[in-house]
């Protein structure tokens, strides 16, 4: 039975493992529900993510969690909380990138007035494209 907050549950992971799944990625992005809501993403309860990652460890499935910094709502505290959660979640790998509003996406339309980068090759998750006074954009390029 699927739970109300996520399509990924124990039954589905076990079924995919039986079919050959050996690696999976989790799009955590931010630990802040309001931040996720601002970019039309669902918040998945942290305990659910912990259970799914623990199950993957049990089954020998390699895990990667993806995190994003540079949301307009980001603060030093929210970034530190995301890093702490990444350590606690204990995935095989953690991938940290900058918020990247790819052209043609709803996020790009939402943030178009803040986009200062015009070289599309720089839209790679490692280079800042937005002009903002937010902490995620003051640092410039990573």
mmCIF file of N, CA and C in Angstrom:
data_model
loop_
_atom_site.group_PDB
_atom_site.id
_atom_site.type_symbol
_atom_site.label_atom_id
_atom_site.label_comp_id
_atom_site.label_asym_id
_atom_site.label_seq_id
_atom_site.Cartn_x
_atom_site.Cartn_y
_atom_site.Cartn_z
ATOM 1 N N UNK A 1 0.832 -1.187 0.000
ATOM 2 C CA UNK A 1 0.000 0.000 0.000
ATOM 3 C C UNK A 1 0.876 1.250 0.000
ATOM 4 N N UNK A 2 0.644 2.147 -0.907
ATOM 5 C CA UNK A 2 1.403 3.389 -1.009
ATOM 6 C C UNK A 2 0.989 4.334 0.108
ATOM 7 N N UNK A 3 1.990 5.049 0.652
ATOM 8 C CA UNK A 3 1.658 6.020 1.677
ATOM 9 C C UNK A 3 1.270 7.341 1.029
ATOM 10 N N UNK A 4 0.682 8.213 1.813
ATOM 11 C CA UNK A 4 0.134 9.458 1.273
ATOM 12 C C UNK A 4 1.203 10.483 0.916
ATOM 13 N N UNK A 5 2.430 10.354 1.464
ATOM 14 C CA UNK A 5 3.399 11.418 1.262
ATOM 15 C C UNK A 5 4.489 11.086 0.251
ATOM 16 N N UNK A 6 4.527 9.888 -0.247
ATOM 17 C CA UNK A 6 5.567 9.563 -1.212
ATOM 18 C C UNK A 6 5.144 8.334 -2.003
ATOM 19 N N UNK A 7 5.599 8.259 -3.237
ATOM 20 C CA UNK A 7 5.303 7.095 -4.054
ATOM 21 C C UNK A 7 6.294 5.961 -3.799
ATOM 22 N N UNK A 8 7.398 6.262 -3.151
ATOM 23 C CA UNK A 8 8.425 5.271 -2.887
ATOM 24 C C UNK A 8 8.220 4.680 -1.501
ATOM 25 N N UNK A 9 7.987 3.382 -1.456
ATOM 26 C CA UNK A 9 7.794 2.719 -0.164
ATOM 27 C C UNK A 9 8.551 1.392 -0.177
ATOM 28 N N UNK A 10 8.492 0.679 0.931
ATOM 29 C CA UNK A 10 9.248 -0.562 1.063
ATOM 30 C C UNK A 10 8.869 -1.577 -0.009
ATOM 31 N N UNK A 11 7.601 -1.729 -0.252
ATOM 32 C CA UNK A 11 7.143 -2.698 -1.253
ATOM 33 C C UNK A 11 7.738 -2.393 -2.631
ATOM 34 N N UNK A 12 7.722 -1.127 -3.022
ATOM 35 C CA UNK A 12 8.239 -0.749 -4.329
ATOM 36 C C UNK A 12 9.759 -0.952 -4.402
ATOM 37 N N UNK A 13 10.482 -0.563 -3.358
ATOM 38 C CA UNK A 13 11.934 -0.765 -3.360
ATOM 39 C C UNK A 13 12.267 -2.254 -3.451
ATOM 40 N N UNK A 14 11.565 -3.071 -2.672
ATOM 41 C CA UNK A 14 11.826 -4.514 -2.720
ATOM 42 C C UNK A 14 11.510 -5.083 -4.103
ATOM 43 N N UNK A 15 10.435 -4.629 -4.714
ATOM 44 C CA UNK A 15 10.080 -5.092 -6.066
ATOM 45 C C UNK A 15 11.134 -4.681 -7.085
ATOM 46 N N UNK A 16 11.576 -3.420 -7.005
ATOM 47 C CA UNK A 16 12.590 -2.953 -7.950
ATOM 48 C C UNK A 16 13.927 -3.671 -7.716
ATOM 49 N N UNK A 17 14.249 -3.952 -6.461
ATOM 50 C CA UNK A 17 15.475 -4.696 -6.157
ATOM 51 C C UNK A 17 15.394 -6.098 -6.770
ATOM 52 N N UNK A 18 14.234 -6.720 -6.643
ATOM 53 C CA UNK A 18 14.040 -8.044 -7.235
ATOM 54 C C UNK A 18 14.173 -8.026 -8.746
ATOM 55 N N UNK A 19 13.876 -6.870 -9.341
ATOM 56 C CA UNK A 19 13.986 -6.731 -10.798
ATOM 57 C C UNK A 19 15.372 -6.264 -11.235
ATOM 58 N N UNK A 20 16.280 -6.046 -10.251
ATOM 59 C CA UNK A 20 17.645 -5.691 -10.612
ATOM 60 C C UNK A 20 18.129 -4.328 -10.148
ATOM 61 N N UNK A 21 17.312 -3.558 -9.436
ATOM 62 C CA UNK A 21 17.743 -2.249 -8.946
ATOM 63 C C UNK A 21 18.948 -2.401 -8.025
ATOM 64 N N UNK A 22 20.011 -1.656 -8.317
ATOM 65 C CA UNK A 22 21.197 -1.695 -7.462
ATOM 66 C C UNK A 22 21.669 -0.309 -7.056
ATOM 67 N N UNK A 23 21.040 0.731 -7.611
ATOM 68 C CA UNK A 23 21.397 2.107 -7.262
ATOM 69 C C UNK A 23 20.171 2.992 -7.413
ATOM 70 N N UNK A 24 20.017 3.949 -6.474
ATOM 71 C CA UNK A 24 18.859 4.830 -6.506
ATOM 72 C C UNK A 24 19.241 6.210 -6.000
ATOM 73 N N UNK A 25 18.607 7.245 -6.530
ATOM 74 C CA UNK A 25 18.842 8.617 -6.102
ATOM 75 C C UNK A 25 17.608 9.185 -5.431
ATOM 76 N N UNK A 26 17.857 9.990 -4.405
ATOM 77 C CA UNK A 26 16.779 10.650 -3.668
ATOM 78 C C UNK A 26 16.930 12.159 -3.834
ATOM 79 N N UNK A 27 15.903 12.818 -4.326
ATOM 80 C CA UNK A 27 15.930 14.272 -4.495
ATOM 81 C C UNK A 27 15.468 14.968 -3.231
ATOM 82 N N UNK A 28 16.343 15.092 -2.265
ATOM 83 C CA UNK A 28 15.998 15.748 -0.998
ATOM 84 C C UNK A 28 15.881 17.250 -1.217
ATOM 85 N N UNK A 29 16.826 17.845 -1.872
ATOM 86 C CA UNK A 29 16.931 19.261 -2.211
ATOM 87 C C UNK A 29 17.089 20.164 -0.994
ATOM 88 N N UNK A 30 16.105 20.228 -0.105
ATOM 89 C CA UNK A 30 16.181 21.077 1.089
ATOM 90 C C UNK A 30 15.432 20.388 2.219
ATOM 91 N N UNK A 31 15.824 20.687 3.444
ATOM 92 C CA UNK A 31 15.108 20.132 4.595
ATOM 93 C C UNK A 31 13.961 21.043 5.024
ATOM 94 N N UNK A 32 13.825 22.194 4.393
ATOM 95 C CA UNK A 32 12.814 23.179 4.767
ATOM 96 C C UNK A 32 11.543 23.005 3.930
ATOM 97 N N UNK A 33 10.428 22.610 4.549
ATOM 98 C CA UNK A 33 9.178 22.441 3.800
ATOM 99 C C UNK A 33 8.745 23.691 3.030
ATOM 100 N N UNK A 34 8.882 24.872 3.637
ATOM 101 C CA UNK A 34 8.449 26.108 2.966
ATOM 102 C C UNK A 34 9.295 26.391 1.728
ATOM 103 N N UNK A 35 10.574 26.069 1.801
ATOM 104 C CA UNK A 35 11.454 26.265 0.647
ATOM 105 C C UNK A 35 11.022 25.363 -0.495
ATOM 106 N N UNK A 36 10.762 24.104 -0.198
ATOM 107 C CA UNK A 36 10.321 23.174 -1.239
ATOM 108 C C UNK A 36 8.995 23.617 -1.844
ATOM 109 N N UNK A 37 8.090 24.056 -1.002
ATOM 110 C CA UNK A 37 6.781 24.517 -1.490
ATOM 111 C C UNK A 37 6.945 25.703 -2.439
ATOM 112 N N UNK A 38 7.913 26.590 -2.149
ATOM 113 C CA UNK A 38 8.104 27.782 -2.979
ATOM 114 C C UNK A 38 8.536 27.451 -4.396
ATOM 115 N N UNK A 39 9.077 26.256 -4.602
ATOM 116 C CA UNK A 39 9.488 25.836 -5.945
ATOM 117 C C UNK A 39 8.677 24.629 -6.413
ATOM 118 N N UNK A 40 7.485 24.496 -5.858
ATOM 119 C CA UNK A 40 6.516 23.468 -6.269
ATOM 120 C C UNK A 40 7.052 22.047 -6.111
ATOM 121 N N UNK A 41 7.769 21.800 -5.002
ATOM 122 C CA UNK A 41 8.257 20.453 -4.692
ATOM 123 C C UNK A 41 7.539 19.941 -3.455
ATOM 124 N N UNK A 42 7.348 18.641 -3.409
ATOM 125 C CA UNK A 42 6.721 18.014 -2.240
ATOM 126 C C UNK A 42 7.732 17.826 -1.131
ATOM 127 N N UNK A 43 7.303 18.038 0.086
ATOM 128 C CA UNK A 43 8.127 17.735 1.246
ATOM 129 C C UNK A 43 7.883 16.279 1.616
ATOM 130 N N UNK A 44 8.947 15.512 1.734
ATOM 131 C CA UNK A 44 8.862 14.119 2.174
ATOM 132 C C UNK A 44 9.367 14.087 3.616
ATOM 133 N N UNK A 45 8.591 13.575 4.545
ATOM 134 C CA UNK A 45 9.040 13.538 5.943
ATOM 135 C C UNK A 45 10.407 12.873 6.086
ATOM 136 N N UNK A 46 11.232 13.468 6.927
ATOM 137 C CA UNK A 46 12.605 12.977 7.092
ATOM 138 C C UNK A 46 12.647 11.533 7.569
ATOM 139 N N UNK A 47 11.742 11.166 8.452
ATOM 140 C CA UNK A 47 11.743 9.792 8.959
ATOM 141 C C UNK A 47 11.473 8.794 7.832
ATOM 142 N N UNK A 48 10.611 9.153 6.896
ATOM 143 C CA UNK A 48 10.337 8.277 5.747
ATOM 144 C C UNK A 48 11.615 8.102 4.916
ATOM 145 N N UNK A 49 12.323 9.208 4.669
ATOM 146 C CA UNK A 49 13.568 9.106 3.906
ATOM 147 C C UNK A 49 14.567 8.212 4.641
ATOM 148 N N UNK A 50 14.675 8.384 5.962
ATOM 149 C CA UNK A 50 15.600 7.555 6.741
ATOM 150 C C UNK A 50 15.264 6.069 6.602
ATOM 151 N N UNK A 51 13.971 5.740 6.661
ATOM 152 C CA UNK A 51 13.560 4.332 6.532
ATOM 153 C C UNK A 51 13.896 3.783 5.151
ATOM 154 N N UNK A 52 13.673 4.577 4.111
ATOM 155 C CA UNK A 52 13.945 4.100 2.755
ATOM 156 C C UNK A 52 15.449 3.910 2.534
ATOM 157 N N UNK A 53 16.260 4.824 3.047
ATOM 158 C CA UNK A 53 17.720 4.688 2.907
ATOM 159 C C UNK A 53 18.205 3.482 3.696
ATOM 160 N N UNK A 54 17.681 3.300 4.908
ATOM 161 C CA UNK A 54 18.074 2.134 5.722
ATOM 162 C C UNK A 54 17.720 0.835 5.005
ATOM 163 N N UNK A 55 16.559 0.784 4.378
ATOM 164 C CA UNK A 55 16.165 -0.405 3.620
ATOM 165 C C UNK A 55 17.132 -0.643 2.460
ATOM 166 N N UNK A 56 17.518 0.429 1.789
ATOM 167 C CA UNK A 56 18.473 0.281 0.686
ATOM 168 C C UNK A 56 19.798 -0.276 1.186
ATOM 169 N N UNK A 57 20.277 0.220 2.338
ATOM 170 C CA UNK A 57 21.506 -0.331 2.927
ATOM 171 C C UNK A 57 21.335 -1.825 3.171
ATOM 172 N N UNK A 58 20.182 -2.194 3.734
ATOM 173 C CA UNK A 58 19.903 -3.604 4.045
ATOM 174 C C UNK A 58 19.947 -4.480 2.796
ATOM 175 N N UNK A 59 19.445 -3.945 1.679
ATOM 176 C CA UNK A 59 19.374 -4.705 0.435
ATOM 177 C C UNK A 59 20.634 -4.583 -0.413
ATOM 178 N N UNK A 60 21.560 -3.732 -0.002
ATOM 179 C CA UNK A 60 22.781 -3.545 -0.780
ATOM 180 C C UNK A 60 22.609 -2.607 -1.959
ATOM 181 N N UNK A 61 21.623 -1.732 -1.891
ATOM 182 C CA UNK A 61 21.375 -0.760 -2.965
ATOM 183 C C UNK A 61 22.182 0.502 -2.663
ATOM 184 N N UNK A 62 22.997 0.935 -3.601
ATOM 185 C CA UNK A 62 23.770 2.169 -3.468
ATOM 186 C C UNK A 62 22.820 3.362 -3.546
ATOM 187 N N UNK A 63 23.031 4.340 -2.662
ATOM 188 C CA UNK A 63 22.133 5.497 -2.609
ATOM 189 C C UNK A 63 22.894 6.803 -2.802
ATOM 190 N N UNK A 64 22.254 7.727 -3.491
ATOM 191 C CA UNK A 64 22.758 9.092 -3.624
ATOM 192 C C UNK A 64 21.610 10.024 -3.268
ATOM 193 N N UNK A 65 21.887 11.016 -2.431
ATOM 194 C CA UNK A 65 20.892 12.041 -2.128
ATOM 195 C C UNK A 65 21.370 13.348 -2.757
ATOM 196 N N UNK A 66 20.448 14.061 -3.375
ATOM 197 C CA UNK A 66 20.752 15.317 -4.056
ATOM 198 C C UNK A 66 20.222 16.479 -3.231
ATOM 199 N N UNK A 67 21.081 17.462 -2.993
ATOM 200 C CA UNK A 67 20.742 18.638 -2.191
ATOM 201 C C UNK A 67 21.019 19.884 -3.017
ATOM 202 N N UNK A 68 20.232 20.923 -2.762
ATOM 203 C CA UNK A 68 20.360 22.169 -3.526
ATOM 204 C C UNK A 68 20.522 23.338 -2.563
ATOM 205 N N UNK A 69 21.505 24.182 -2.832
ATOM 206 C CA UNK A 69 21.691 25.429 -2.095
ATOM 207 C C UNK A 69 21.437 26.593 -3.040
ATOM 208 N N UNK A 70 20.988 27.699 -2.487
ATOM 209 C CA UNK A 70 20.767 28.894 -3.297
ATOM 210 C C UNK A 70 19.315 29.258 -3.477
ATOM 211 N N UNK A 71 18.425 28.575 -2.756
ATOM 212 C CA UNK A 71 17.025 29.003 -2.779
ATOM 213 C C UNK A 71 16.950 30.405 -2.183
ATOM 214 N N UNK A 72 16.028 31.202 -2.638
ATOM 215 C CA UNK A 72 15.909 32.564 -2.132
ATOM 216 C C UNK A 72 15.670 32.588 -0.627
ATOM 217 N N UNK A 73 15.078 31.545 -0.091
ATOM 218 C CA UNK A 73 14.779 31.465 1.340
ATOM 219 C C UNK A 73 15.952 30.957 2.164
ATOM 220 N N UNK A 74 17.023 30.493 1.535
ATOM 221 C CA UNK A 74 18.142 29.914 2.275
ATOM 222 C C UNK A 74 18.776 30.916 3.227
ATOM 223 N N UNK A 75 19.135 30.413 4.389
ATOM 224 C CA UNK A 75 19.891 31.161 5.383
ATOM 225 C C UNK A 75 21.080 30.292 5.782
ATOM 226 N N UNK A 76 22.003 30.861 6.518
ATOM 227 C CA UNK A 76 23.109 30.038 7.006
ATOM 228 C C UNK A 76 22.573 28.874 7.827
ATOM 229 N N UNK A 77 21.544 29.133 8.623
ATOM 230 C CA UNK A 77 20.966 28.087 9.472
ATOM 231 C C UNK A 77 20.311 26.984 8.647
ATOM 232 N N UNK A 78 19.579 27.349 7.598
ATOM 233 C CA UNK A 78 18.909 26.315 6.792
ATOM 234 C C UNK A 78 19.932 25.493 6.004
ATOM 235 N N UNK A 79 20.999 26.140 5.553
ATOM 236 C CA UNK A 79 22.052 25.407 4.846
ATOM 237 C C UNK A 79 22.747 24.453 5.807
ATOM 238 N N UNK A 80 23.049 24.926 7.013
ATOM 239 C CA UNK A 80 23.673 24.053 8.014
ATOM 240 C C UNK A 80 22.751 22.890 8.372
ATOM 241 N N UNK A 81 21.446 23.144 8.468
ATOM 242 C CA UNK A 81 20.490 22.071 8.774
ATOM 243 C C UNK A 81 20.459 21.041 7.651
ATOM 244 N N UNK A 82 20.549 21.489 6.419
ATOM 245 C CA UNK A 82 20.562 20.562 5.284
ATOM 246 C C UNK A 82 21.831 19.714 5.312
ATOM 247 N N UNK A 83 22.956 20.319 5.615
ATOM 248 C CA UNK A 83 24.214 19.562 5.697
ATOM 249 C C UNK A 83 24.146 18.544 6.834
ATOM 250 N N UNK A 84 23.618 18.954 7.988
ATOM 251 C CA UNK A 84 23.468 18.013 9.117
ATOM 252 C C UNK A 84 22.584 16.838 8.719
ATOM 253 N N UNK A 85 21.476 17.142 8.041
ATOM 254 C CA UNK A 85 20.570 16.074 7.612
ATOM 255 C C UNK A 85 21.273 15.142 6.633
ATOM 256 N N UNK A 86 22.065 15.692 5.736
ATOM 257 C CA UNK A 86 22.800 14.860 4.777
ATOM 258 C C UNK A 86 23.710 13.877 5.512
ATOM 259 N N UNK A 87 24.366 14.343 6.555
ATOM 260 C CA UNK A 87 25.234 13.458 7.349
ATOM 261 C C UNK A 87 24.412 12.400 8.071
ATOM 262 N N UNK A 88 23.274 12.799 8.632
ATOM 263 C CA UNK A 88 22.414 11.868 9.368
ATOM 264 C C UNK A 88 21.758 10.847 8.450
ATOM 265 N N UNK A 89 21.389 11.271 7.239
ATOM 266 C CA UNK A 89 20.689 10.378 6.318
ATOM 267 C C UNK A 89 21.580 9.204 5.918
ATOM 268 N N UNK A 90 22.877 9.435 5.865
ATOM 269 C CA UNK A 90 23.844 8.360 5.676
ATOM 270 C C UNK A 90 23.682 7.618 4.348
ATOM 271 N N UNK A 91 23.479 8.374 3.274
ATOM 272 C CA UNK A 91 23.451 7.747 1.954
ATOM 273 C C UNK A 91 24.883 7.422 1.530
ATOM 274 N N UNK A 92 25.007 6.578 0.529
ATOM 275 C CA UNK A 92 26.328 6.221 0.021
ATOM 276 C C UNK A 92 27.059 7.468 -0.457
ATOM 277 N N UNK A 93 26.331 8.333 -1.161
ATOM 278 C CA UNK A 93 26.887 9.590 -1.665
ATOM 279 C C UNK A 93 25.902 10.721 -1.402
ATOM 280 N N UNK A 94 26.444 11.929 -1.279
ATOM 281 C CA UNK A 94 25.619 13.137 -1.193
ATOM 282 C C UNK A 94 26.110 14.087 -2.274
ATOM 283 N N UNK A 95 25.183 14.639 -3.041
ATOM 284 C CA UNK A 95 25.527 15.531 -4.135
ATOM 285 C C UNK A 95 24.923 16.902 -3.826
ATOM 286 N N UNK A 96 25.787 17.912 -3.696
ATOM 287 C CA UNK A 96 25.350 19.271 -3.384
ATOM 288 C C UNK A 96 25.552 20.156 -4.608
ATOM 289 N N UNK A 97 24.498 20.856 -4.992
ATOM 290 C CA UNK A 97 24.577 21.748 -6.148
ATOM 291 C C UNK A 97 23.892 23.066 -5.823
ATOM 292 N N UNK A 98 24.125 24.050 -6.699
ATOM 293 C CA UNK A 98 23.450 25.337 -6.595
ATOM 294 C C UNK A 98 22.119 25.275 -7.340
ATOM 295 N N UNK A 99 21.152 26.003 -6.841
ATOM 296 C CA UNK A 99 19.865 26.108 -7.519
ATOM 297 C C UNK A 99 20.099 26.555 -8.953
ATOM 298 N N UNK A 100 19.563 25.793 -9.890
ATOM 299 C CA UNK A 100 19.770 26.078 -11.306
ATOM 300 C C UNK A 100 18.419 26.119 -12.013
ATOM 301 N N UNK A 101 17.948 27.322 -12.348
ATOM 302 C CA UNK A 101 16.665 27.439 -13.048
ATOM 303 C C UNK A 101 16.857 27.212 -14.554
ATOM 304 N N UNK A 102 16.746 25.967 -14.964
ATOM 305 C CA UNK A 102 16.987 25.628 -16.365
ATOM 306 C C UNK A 102 15.940 26.276 -17.267
ATOM 307 N N UNK A 103 16.390 26.879 -18.386
ATOM 308 C CA UNK A 103 15.450 27.498 -19.324
ATOM 309 C C UNK A 103 14.370 26.511 -19.765
ATOM 310 N N UNK A 104 13.143 27.010 -19.831
ATOM 311 C CA UNK A 104 12.020 26.189 -20.250
ATOM 312 C C UNK A 104 11.297 25.495 -19.102
ATOM 313 N N UNK A 105 11.812 25.618 -17.883
ATOM 314 C CA UNK A 105 11.177 24.988 -16.723
ATOM 315 C C UNK A 105 10.323 25.996 -15.967
ATOM 316 N N UNK A 106 9.364 25.515 -15.179
ATOM 317 C CA UNK A 106 8.570 26.436 -14.354
ATOM 318 C C UNK A 106 9.448 27.274 -13.412
ATOM 319 N N UNK A 107 10.517 26.698 -12.875
ATOM 320 C CA UNK A 107 11.404 27.451 -11.990
ATOM 321 C C UNK A 107 12.057 28.609 -12.739
ATOM 322 N N UNK A 108 12.452 28.376 -13.984
ATOM 323 C CA UNK A 108 13.048 29.449 -14.778
ATOM 324 C C UNK A 108 12.041 30.578 -14.976
ATOM 325 N N UNK A 109 10.814 30.217 -15.305
ATOM 326 C CA UNK A 109 9.779 31.241 -15.493
ATOM 327 C C UNK A 109 9.559 32.026 -14.207
ATOM 328 N N UNK A 110 9.576 31.339 -13.077
ATOM 329 C CA UNK A 110 9.375 31.970 -11.779
ATOM 330 C C UNK A 110 10.527 32.924 -11.435
ATOM 331 N N UNK A 111 11.748 32.590 -11.843
ATOM 332 C CA UNK A 111 12.926 33.348 -11.426
ATOM 333 C C UNK A 111 13.587 34.118 -12.562
ATOM 334 N N UNK A 112 12.949 34.168 -13.710
ATOM 335 C CA UNK A 112 13.555 34.758 -14.911
ATOM 336 C C UNK A 112 14.127 36.150 -14.662
ATOM 337 N N UNK A 113 13.447 36.971 -13.883
ATOM 338 C CA UNK A 113 13.919 38.336 -13.643
ATOM 339 C C UNK A 113 15.225 38.371 -12.836
ATOM 340 N N UNK A 114 15.583 37.266 -12.169
ATOM 341 C CA UNK A 114 16.819 37.209 -11.386
ATOM 342 C C UNK A 114 17.983 36.560 -12.137
ATOM 343 N N UNK A 115 17.696 35.948 -13.286
ATOM 344 C CA UNK A 115 18.744 35.238 -14.036
ATOM 345 C C UNK A 115 19.668 36.257 -14.703
ATOM 346 N N UNK A 116 20.956 36.182 -14.380
ATOM 347 C CA UNK A 116 21.947 37.086 -14.968
ATOM 348 C C UNK A 116 22.875 36.362 -15.940
ATOM 349 N N UNK A 117 22.945 35.055 -15.842
ATOM 350 C CA UNK A 117 23.825 34.264 -16.720
ATOM 351 C C UNK A 117 23.129 34.043 -18.057
ATOM 352 N N UNK A 118 23.869 34.263 -19.148
ATOM 353 C CA UNK A 118 23.313 34.055 -20.487
ATOM 354 C C UNK A 118 24.020 32.920 -21.227
ATOM 355 N N UNK A 119 25.103 32.421 -20.650
ATOM 356 C CA UNK A 119 25.841 31.319 -21.263
ATOM 357 C C UNK A 119 25.208 30.015 -20.775
ATOM 358 N N UNK A 120 24.418 29.361 -21.616
ATOM 359 C CA UNK A 120 23.660 28.182 -21.202
ATOM 360 C C UNK A 120 24.565 27.041 -20.738
ATOM 361 N N UNK A 121 25.815 27.022 -21.164
ATOM 362 C CA UNK A 121 26.736 25.986 -20.704
ATOM 363 C C UNK A 121 27.055 26.126 -19.219
ATOM 364 N N UNK A 122 26.805 27.297 -18.657
ATOM 365 C CA UNK A 122 27.052 27.528 -17.233
ATOM 366 C C UNK A 122 25.904 27.018 -16.354
ATOM 367 N N UNK A 123 24.822 26.571 -16.958
ATOM 368 C CA UNK A 123 23.670 26.044 -16.214
ATOM 369 C C UNK A 123 23.936 24.582 -15.883
ATOM 370 N N UNK A 124 24.851 24.353 -14.952
ATOM 371 C CA UNK A 124 25.312 23.002 -14.663
ATOM 372 C C UNK A 124 25.175 22.603 -13.196
ATOM 373 N N UNK A 125 24.616 23.482 -12.379
ATOM 374 C CA UNK A 125 24.459 23.172 -10.966
ATOM 375 C C UNK A 125 25.653 23.568 -10.119
ATOM 376 N N UNK A 126 26.731 24.003 -10.761
ATOM 377 C CA UNK A 126 27.930 24.400 -10.027
ATOM 378 C C UNK A 126 28.256 25.881 -10.181
ATOM 379 N N UNK A 127 27.574 26.554 -11.083
ATOM 380 C CA UNK A 127 27.784 27.984 -11.310
ATOM 381 C C UNK A 127 26.493 28.732 -10.997
ATOM 382 N N UNK A 128 26.622 29.870 -10.340
ATOM 383 C CA UNK A 128 25.451 30.677 -9.987
ATOM 384 C C UNK A 128 24.937 31.410 -11.220
ATOM 385 N N UNK A 129 23.631 31.432 -11.378
ATOM 386 C CA UNK A 129 23.012 32.149 -12.491
ATOM 387 C C UNK A 129 22.133 33.295 -12.030
ATOM 388 N N UNK A 130 21.902 33.403 -10.724
ATOM 389 C CA UNK A 130 20.906 34.337 -10.219
ATOM 390 C C UNK A 130 21.519 35.527 -9.501
ATOM 391 N N UNK A 131 20.871 36.676 -9.696
ATOM 392 C CA UNK A 131 21.221 37.879 -8.947
ATOM 393 C C UNK A 131 20.267 37.939 -7.770
ATOM 394 N N UNK A 132 20.807 37.991 -6.576
ATOM 395 C CA UNK A 132 19.956 37.991 -5.394
ATOM 396 C C UNK A 132 20.746 38.480 -4.200
ATOM 397 N N UNK A 133 20.028 38.948 -3.211
ATOM 398 C CA UNK A 133 20.690 39.326 -1.967
ATOM 399 C C UNK A 133 20.697 38.147 -1.005
ATOM 400 N N UNK A 134 20.101 37.020 -1.419
ATOM 401 C CA UNK A 134 20.056 35.830 -0.572
ATOM 402 C C UNK A 134 21.430 35.220 -0.387
ATOM 403 N N UNK A 135 21.613 34.523 0.707
ATOM 404 C CA UNK A 135 22.907 33.914 1.026
ATOM 405 C C UNK A 135 23.373 32.956 -0.061
ATOM 406 N N UNK A 136 22.432 32.253 -0.682
ATOM 407 C CA UNK A 136 22.806 31.283 -1.701
ATOM 408 C C UNK A 136 23.417 31.900 -2.936
ATOM 409 N N UNK A 137 23.250 33.210 -3.121
ATOM 410 C CA UNK A 137 23.735 33.840 -4.332
ATOM 411 C C UNK A 137 24.820 34.867 -4.063
ATOM 412 N N UNK A 138 25.020 35.249 -2.823
ATOM 413 C CA UNK A 138 26.087 36.207 -2.497
ATOM 414 C C UNK A 138 27.461 35.610 -2.729
ATOM 415 N N UNK A 139 27.551 34.305 -2.566
ATOM 416 C CA UNK A 139 28.856 33.656 -2.662
ATOM 417 C C UNK A 139 29.387 33.619 -4.092
ATOM 418 N N UNK A 140 28.513 33.826 -5.068
ATOM 419 C CA UNK A 140 28.969 33.802 -6.452
ATOM 420 C C UNK A 140 29.199 32.385 -6.936
ATOM 421 N N UNK A 141 30.214 32.204 -7.721
ATOM 422 C CA UNK A 141 30.493 30.886 -8.297
ATOM 423 C C UNK A 141 31.139 29.974 -7.275
ATOM 424 N N UNK A 142 30.803 28.699 -7.385
ATOM 425 C CA UNK A 142 31.363 27.694 -6.471
ATOM 426 C C UNK A 142 32.589 27.082 -7.114
#
